[in-house]
Amino acid sequence: MDIPAIGDAEELSCDVLVIGGGTAGTMAALTAAEHGARVLLLEKAHVRHSGALAMGMDGVNNAVVPGRAEPDDYVAEITRANDGVVDQSTVRQTATRGFAMVQRLESYGVKFEKDEHGEYAVRQVHRSGSYVLPMPEGKDVKKVLYRQLRRREMRERIRIENRVMPVRVLTSPEDGRAIGAAAFNTRTGAFVTVRAGAVILATGPCGRLGLPASGYLYGTYENPTNAGDGYAMAYHAGAALTGIECFQINPLIKDYNGPACAYVANPFGGYQVNRHGERFVDSDYWSGQMMAEFAAELASDRGPVYLKLSHLPEESVASLESILHTTERPTRGTFHAGRGHDYRTHDVEMHISEIGLCGGHSASGVRVDDHARTTVARLYAAGDLASVPHNYMIGAFVFGDLAGADAAQYTAYEGELPADQLAAAHELVYRPLRNPDGPPQPQVEYKLRRFVNDYVAPPKTGAKLSLAVEAFDRMGGEIAEMGATTAHELMRCAEVSFIRDCAEMAARSSLARTESRWGLYHERLDHPERDDTGWLYHLDLRKSASGAMEFTARPVEPYLVPVDGFAPEGGPERRLGEVELVAVATAGPRHAPPAAGTAGRGTGPAAGTPSIPAAGTSPRILELLALAEESPDLAALLPYLGDPDPAVRAAAVSALGETAPAGAGPALAERLTDPAGAVRAAAAGALRELVEVLPAGPELAAGLRTALAVPDPAVRSAALEVLRALRLGDAGLYAKALADAEPDVRIHAVRGLVSVDARAALAGAAGDPAREVRVAVAKGLAAVRDAAPEPLDPLLADADPLVRGAALAALSSTGCPGRYAEAAVAGLADPAWQVRAGAAAALSAAAPGTAVPALAGALDDANADVRKAAVLALLAHRGSEAARAALATAVSDPDSDVRAYAGRAAA
């Protein structure tokens, strides 16, 4: 392709420019538009599929739901997890605004798990608070957000330009404020300039920094399209970045580029163990210290390390599979099947991911205040790019919202765009076209990221980090010589320059912080101790006027929420300047240049061909896809919903679920009776996805009730679930469904009975032939209002140990008086550990005189889960001196969870 002239650039104008169409960027665009701004959203891929959220989300890690968690407790948790180096004002924004954001997302149609009474089903995964809110059907979150962007009122204010990749933020020569961006089209190669009143960076983390163990460039833990674009753009615009030495490192499945998801498995009873089956993680799951413990165990003779699932009952394994093999990673089930492994028979071997930079999962990123403002006027950062520690998905939404609201006050820049900045950006983008036979991007990127693994990944030393800086300086020339022949290759080459910038920031920042902090995230072998006196500081970096990378130690501001062990006092910043490299011995004089030589250069990859529709794709489907982009009303979709071709009808149902026009609910309910299974499945999925936004009218109720007679059990399950969620069912309807032949349908009937507090009908299901239904009944009898222990009697005598265990555990909610307490004490001697664990839980609600001696004896149980249940039950009796004495003995238990919970007695 030819290099376009700068003068031929396409110029765009807006009030608010949003760069990145993922989690934070989408929310920033919506909020800015709602505040009246003209918004331009640039995305180097396509907003419909872009960002880490595109595959979906299996749960919220940091939901501060009123009644289940307190904002101050969450702020304290994050402060401890980040070893005190936190701007609490930013973390507090997520803590206080996160629940409203959950509700806002629900109003869009995002579905969060709720119990039978419609309350949020928050789970305790972190040891000192309940913050995890599951999203078992969260695979369509991005689709829901895209639907909001495409609403007519939003399309009038938000212009989306897909396949346009910004490479530099433009700043005013007069006052340095952000005034736009320079970009190019990743399909045509055209140069694009943007003038804006404000710029919001929402480009995600730098996931493509370290090299995965597989050696595959795009096999990263994080979304591989996130190459550090925003980090580099913010740096070159003059903004401060902070915490870049605090890496993101995660547990993952061995030989698979996906998380092991221990936090998803934990509420089901899964946990991490060494090869002896012992739990070993003492610290909480927020922290880098947990990764240090993980790495130490893996490297010891107690390794390998596993996610233990094989002990779980079938119901739990099936539920985990439905989450982990769909929402989390669709290829995960295929990976395990290819090895002949199954969660029922094989625990999941775990390993450690490559390093990356990510504010949302550690603490590195662009420095922002509590309104997402950077240190450059009118430049904002949000999401994983911004340094708001452990912000996760909800924090990305919150800071996208804050950025959009604040940026909306500005109008488009009307002056001349700076010619020197445009020329530099143009050179960065198009120089590979002048070297078509230069080193191809994959080879250069592989070499660069191998250096990251060799010299930057923990454990760190000054010598290795200094070698890294030298390597990255040297590679600047190699990157300038990369070759490309297509617009797509230009995009990849630009990404390599961003990765190199991030690699240098990571190495120099790690050199500058001369201590160890955050566990494995910043472990310096030559400075092994944490130094709060000298280093309870944020380490900020920025580009100096001379172009060098310089550092400042910025004191942590006094906390809004006190945290034991840390007492920051604020004060003046400490300028560190440029970091000094550590001398490394060499074989010859350091000033001697290397011998000149030539090396053969390979050719770049062949130009790709444009994608075309698959052979046999119906023209009607192509028509429908085009129509869906215009957010059609129901009348426009009805001809497709009644098309003779089932594939067209299924596509129409998907379009209906994506656009959600008025009348969508009854139309989808009607498709539940479609003769084609694919159409029925699509309708069931869409109804589940939209359940939070569908009007609960009589027409929808009638359609759902009709669907209860469909032979397809998946349809009946979906109909019952939506009836319950929308409060359209009654006790008679749910009781009738208890006679269904399919256990899954009966489980939904049980949940429906719980939602209407039909305790008598629920108790009548205690004799169901399916174990999983009887377990659901036991849990349901504990969840109804005015729960009582008597209906649990037949379940307490059940032949199946899982049912007995569930019934005993239910007594902790119903109350455990007299004979039930005696039954629980007897249950502590049951051969099945599930029964013993349930019995221990039951005794949390029994009289202390009966419960405490029995629970103290259970602290010697051979099973760690039973001992953990006993500790948790003893905490309910901590007012008793005998209970406190028993808990004191458990702080030295060999199991890490037991020790951690026992230690709470002294808190």
PDB file of C-alpha atoms in Angstrom, residues 60-61 74 124 130 180 243 283 294 330 361 460 463 485 572 607 638 643 651 668 734 781 841:
ATOM      1  CA  VAL A  60     -18.190  -9.441  39.985  1.00  0.00           C
ATOM      2  CA  ASN A  61     -15.225  -9.600  42.379  1.00  0.00           C
ATOM      3  CA  TYR A  74     -13.877  -2.757  51.187  1.00  0.00           C
ATOM      4  CA  GLN A 124     -17.931 -14.938  50.447  1.00  0.00           C
ATOM      5  CA  SER A 130     -18.713 -10.976  50.990  1.00  0.00           C
ATOM      6  CA  GLY A 180      -7.432  15.236  20.173  1.00  0.00           C
ATOM      7  CA  GLY A 243       2.812   1.705  40.286  1.00  0.00           C
ATOM      8  CA  SER A 283      -3.078 -14.772  52.704  1.00  0.00           C
ATOM      9  CA  PHE A 294       1.563 -20.001  45.258  1.00  0.00           C
ATOM     10  CA  PRO A 330     -15.530 -21.775  25.577  1.00  0.00           C
ATOM     11  CA  HIS A 361      -6.020  -6.694  39.003  1.00  0.00           C
ATOM     12  CA  LYS A 460      13.915  -9.163  40.186  1.00  0.00           C
ATOM     13  CA  ALA A 463      21.531  -6.370  37.477  1.00  0.00           C
ATOM     14  CA  THR A 485       2.873  -4.335   3.610  1.00  0.00           C
ATOM     15  CA  PRO A 572       6.068  16.750  49.940  1.00  0.00           C
ATOM     16  CA  ALA A 607      -1.187 -10.079   2.983  1.00  0.00           C
ATOM     17  CA  LEU A 638     -41.739 -10.242  12.805  1.00  0.00           C
ATOM     18  CA  ASP A 643     -39.520 -17.309   8.308  1.00  0.00           C
ATOM     19  CA  ALA A 651     -31.006 -15.312  13.966  1.00  0.00           C
ATOM     20  CA  LEU A 668     -39.637 -14.468  22.682  1.00  0.00           C
ATOM     21  CA  TYR A 734     -44.649 -24.272  40.938  1.00  0.00           C
ATOM     22  CA  LEU A 781     -36.439 -24.722  53.510  1.00  0.00           C
ATOM     23  CA  ALA A 841     -22.632 -25.619  60.553  1.00  0.00           C
TER      24      ALA A 841
END
